[in-house]
Amino acid sequence: DTEVTQTPKHLVMGMTNKKSLKCEQHMGHRAMYWYKQKAKKPPELMFVYSYEKLSINESVPSRFSPECPNSSLLNLHLHALQPEDSALYLCASSLGGRRLFGQGTRLTVV
Amino acid sequence: QKEVEQDPGPLSVPEGAIVSLNCTYSNSAFQYFMWYRQYSRKGPELLMYTYSSGNKEDGRFTAQVDKSSKYISLFIRDSQPSDSATYLCAMTAPNNFNKFYFGSGTKLNVKP
């Protein structure tokens, strides 16, 4: 298994909703990431988990809450989002400098 | 000055052409260099991964790294309409793998 799997592929949520994005990899990678990507821009790093511990938070608003339940799973909990948070959310995992991305969740906040 | 510079294009070529995509960078600590292909509304797909200087070939794709000039290239031979996508370069330093530096992406259109 050489891929990063993200669910759901698409999500529409209201500004008062709570939802979660899920990410899974079974490559034994111990570093996992959440990125946000807006149209025609490169991915922007949000969070880094290393050995299941949060090691980097790139000053992300608290309405985004990451969680790493085990070495294969990564969640991103969403609450009280704003329309400007609409974007493609990407999960990635790394072994050294080789980083693999999932297909992303396209999030629309209405 | 950005850490990584990449021409956003768009670059339009006829089917069968050789495509050259390039990035320049300023940080001499970068030693790992990646090229990703991203189709519209999909996640980036790792195409090429190279360490330090030199060439690496994989099918129709060749990645080149010139550390002395701080310049990397991706060549696509016999380009196909299915190669139409945005190509992102990325690089990182061995003392900080968590931090990836991306180019802005070049949009490529291969016309049948």
PDB file of N, CA and C in Angstrom, chain B residues 46-82:
ATOM      1  N   LEU B  46       3.590  12.713  -6.676  1.00  0.00           N
ATOM      2  CA  LEU B  46       5.052  12.778  -6.751  1.00  0.00           C
ATOM      3  C   LEU B  46       5.527  12.117  -8.039  1.00  0.00           C
ATOM      4  N   LEU B  47       6.200  12.918  -8.879  1.00  0.00           N
ATOM      5  CA  LEU B  47       6.722  12.400 -10.152  1.00  0.00           C
ATOM      6  C   LEU B  47       8.188  12.006 -10.035  1.00  0.00           C
ATOM      7  N   MET B  48       8.982  12.897  -9.478  1.00  0.00           N
ATOM      8  CA  MET B  48      10.420  12.689  -9.428  1.00  0.00           C
ATOM      9  C   MET B  48      10.939  13.164  -8.075  1.00  0.00           C
ATOM     10  N   TYR B  49      11.910  12.419  -7.567  1.00  0.00           N
ATOM     11  CA  TYR B  49      12.525  12.726  -6.271  1.00  0.00           C
ATOM     12  C   TYR B  49      14.024  12.546  -6.453  1.00  0.00           C
ATOM     13  N   THR B  50      14.776  13.613  -6.268  1.00  0.00           N
ATOM     14  CA  THR B  50      16.224  13.524  -6.484  1.00  0.00           C
ATOM     15  C   THR B  50      16.956  14.106  -5.286  1.00  0.00           C
ATOM     16  N   TYR B  51      18.149  13.578  -5.098  1.00  0.00           N
ATOM     17  CA  TYR B  51      19.003  14.039  -4.003  1.00  0.00           C
ATOM     18  C   TYR B  51      20.257  14.644  -4.614  1.00  0.00           C
ATOM     19  N   SER B  52      20.593  15.843  -4.172  1.00  0.00           N
ATOM     20  CA  SER B  52      21.803  16.550  -4.578  1.00  0.00           C
ATOM     21  C   SER B  52      21.807  16.785  -6.090  1.00  0.00           C
ATOM     22  N   SER B  53      22.965  16.868  -6.690  1.00  0.00           N
ATOM     23  CA  SER B  53      23.057  17.227  -8.103  1.00  0.00           C
ATOM     24  C   SER B  53      22.979  16.009  -9.003  1.00  0.00           C
ATOM     25  N   GLY B  54      22.727  16.267 -10.303  1.00  0.00           N
ATOM     26  CA  GLY B  54      22.727  15.187 -11.272  1.00  0.00           C
ATOM     27  C   GLY B  54      21.402  15.024 -11.966  1.00  0.00           C
ATOM     28  N   ASN B  55      21.317  13.955 -12.737  1.00  0.00           N
ATOM     29  CA  ASN B  55      20.114  13.653 -13.515  1.00  0.00           C
ATOM     30  C   ASN B  55      19.460  12.386 -13.004  1.00  0.00           C
ATOM     31  N   LYS B  56      18.139  12.336 -13.187  1.00  0.00           N
ATOM     32  CA  LYS B  56      17.398  11.116 -12.895  1.00  0.00           C
ATOM     33  C   LYS B  56      16.328  10.953 -13.965  1.00  0.00           C
ATOM     34  N   GLU B  57      16.233   9.753 -14.506  1.00  0.00           N
ATOM     35  CA  GLU B  57      15.279   9.507 -15.588  1.00  0.00           C
ATOM     36  C   GLU B  57      14.264   8.459 -15.157  1.00  0.00           C
ATOM     37  N   ASP B  58      13.009   8.695 -15.554  1.00  0.00           N
ATOM     38  CA  ASP B  58      11.958   7.723 -15.283  1.00  0.00           C
ATOM     39  C   ASP B  58      10.977   7.795 -16.443  1.00  0.00           C
ATOM     40  N   GLY B  59      11.115   6.857 -17.377  1.00  0.00           N
ATOM     41  CA  GLY B  59      10.230   6.865 -18.548  1.00  0.00           C
ATOM     42  C   GLY B  59      10.439   8.115 -19.374  1.00  0.00           C
ATOM     43  N   ARG B  60       9.372   8.857 -19.602  1.00  0.00           N
ATOM     44  CA  ARG B  60       9.463  10.072 -20.421  1.00  0.00           C
ATOM     45  C   ARG B  60       9.948  11.281 -19.620  1.00  0.00           C
ATOM     46  N   PHE B  61      10.161  11.117 -18.344  1.00  0.00           N
ATOM     47  CA  PHE B  61      10.513  12.233 -17.464  1.00  0.00           C
ATOM     48  C   PHE B  61      11.995  12.176 -17.075  1.00  0.00           C
ATOM     49  N   THR B  62      12.644  13.341 -17.117  1.00  0.00           N
ATOM     50  CA  THR B  62      14.017  13.479 -16.644  1.00  0.00           C
ATOM     51  C   THR B  62      14.089  14.688 -15.730  1.00  0.00           C
ATOM     52  N   ALA B  63      14.634  14.468 -14.531  1.00  0.00           N
ATOM     53  CA  ALA B  63      14.853  15.574 -13.598  1.00  0.00           C
ATOM     54  C   ALA B  63      16.334  15.882 -13.563  1.00  0.00           C
ATOM     55  N   GLN B  64      16.648  17.177 -13.575  1.00  0.00           N
ATOM     56  CA  GLN B  64      18.046  17.632 -13.500  1.00  0.00           C
ATOM     57  C   GLN B  64      18.187  18.595 -12.339  1.00  0.00           C
ATOM     58  N   VAL B  65      19.284  18.463 -11.623  1.00  0.00           N
ATOM     59  CA  VAL B  65      19.585  19.383 -10.526  1.00  0.00           C
ATOM     60  C   VAL B  65      20.978  19.941 -10.761  1.00  0.00           C
ATOM     61  N   ASP B  66      21.096  21.257 -10.759  1.00  0.00           N
ATOM     62  CA  ASP B  66      22.388  21.926 -10.853  1.00  0.00           C
ATOM     63  C   ASP B  66      22.536  22.772  -9.603  1.00  0.00           C
ATOM     64  N   LYS B  67      23.203  22.229  -8.599  1.00  0.00           N
ATOM     65  CA  LYS B  67      23.291  22.939  -7.316  1.00  0.00           C
ATOM     66  C   LYS B  67      24.200  24.158  -7.421  1.00  0.00           C
ATOM     67  N   SER B  68      25.166  24.113  -8.328  1.00  0.00           N
ATOM     68  CA  SER B  68      26.068  25.261  -8.452  1.00  0.00           C
ATOM     69  C   SER B  68      25.323  26.493  -8.950  1.00  0.00           C
ATOM     70  N   SER B  69      24.310  26.260  -9.784  1.00  0.00           N
ATOM     71  CA  SER B  69      23.503  27.370 -10.314  1.00  0.00           C
ATOM     72  C   SER B  69      22.198  27.543  -9.549  1.00  0.00           C
ATOM     73  N   LYS B  70      21.908  26.665  -8.607  1.00  0.00           N
ATOM     74  CA  LYS B  70      20.652  26.665  -7.851  1.00  0.00           C
ATOM     75  C   LYS B  70      19.479  26.639  -8.820  1.00  0.00           C
ATOM     76  N   TYR B  71      19.472  25.588  -9.641  1.00  0.00           N
ATOM     77  CA  TYR B  71      18.514  25.513 -10.759  1.00  0.00           C
ATOM     78  C   TYR B  71      18.123  24.061 -10.929  1.00  0.00           C
ATOM     79  N   ILE B  72      16.808  23.793 -10.989  1.00  0.00           N
ATOM     80  CA  ILE B  72      16.363  22.435 -11.268  1.00  0.00           C
ATOM     81  C   ILE B  72      15.411  22.457 -12.451  1.00  0.00           C
ATOM     82  N   SER B  73      15.392  21.333 -13.163  1.00  0.00           N
ATOM     83  CA  SER B  73      14.559  21.233 -14.358  1.00  0.00           C
ATOM     84  C   SER B  73      13.844  19.896 -14.393  1.00  0.00           C
ATOM     85  N   LEU B  74      12.707  19.894 -15.059  1.00  0.00           N
ATOM     86  CA  LEU B  74      11.995  18.666 -15.388  1.00  0.00           C
ATOM     87  C   LEU B  74      11.751  18.687 -16.882  1.00  0.00           C
ATOM     88  N   PHE B  75      12.204  17.623 -17.564  1.00  0.00           N
ATOM     89  CA  PHE B  75      11.964  17.493 -18.991  1.00  0.00           C
ATOM     90  C   PHE B  75      10.940  16.389 -19.223  1.00  0.00           C
ATOM     91  N   ILE B  76      10.001  16.668 -20.097  1.00  0.00           N
ATOM     92  CA  ILE B  76       9.006  15.679 -20.491  1.00  0.00           C
ATOM     93  C   ILE B  76       9.172  15.438 -21.985  1.00  0.00           C
ATOM     94  N   ARG B  77       9.514  14.209 -22.344  1.00  0.00           N
ATOM     95  CA  ARG B  77       9.662  13.870 -23.765  1.00  0.00           C
ATOM     96  C   ARG B  77       8.345  13.364 -24.317  1.00  0.00           C
ATOM     97  N   ASP B  78       8.147  13.532 -25.628  1.00  0.00           N
ATOM     98  CA  ASP B  78       6.948  13.020 -26.301  1.00  0.00           C
ATOM     99  C   ASP B  78       5.697  13.372 -25.472  1.00  0.00           C
ATOM    100  N   SER B  79       5.509  14.645 -25.232  1.00  0.00           N
ATOM    101  CA  SER B  79       4.412  15.081 -24.359  1.00  0.00           C
ATOM    102  C   SER B  79       3.051  14.654 -24.913  1.00  0.00           C
ATOM    103  N   GLN B  80       2.159  14.330 -24.000  1.00  0.00           N
ATOM    104  CA  GLN B  80       0.828  13.843 -24.328  1.00  0.00           C
ATOM    105  C   GLN B  80      -0.230  14.781 -23.745  1.00  0.00           C
ATOM    106  N   PRO B  81      -1.419  14.815 -24.341  1.00  0.00           N
ATOM    107  CA  PRO B  81      -2.490  15.637 -23.731  1.00  0.00           C
ATOM    108  C   PRO B  81      -2.732  15.291 -22.273  1.00  0.00           C
ATOM    109  N   SER B  82      -2.510  14.030 -21.892  1.00  0.00           N
ATOM    110  CA  SER B  82      -2.703  13.625 -20.493  1.00  0.00           C
ATOM    111  C   SER B  82      -1.657  14.229 -19.562  1.00  0.00           C
TER     112      SER B  82
END
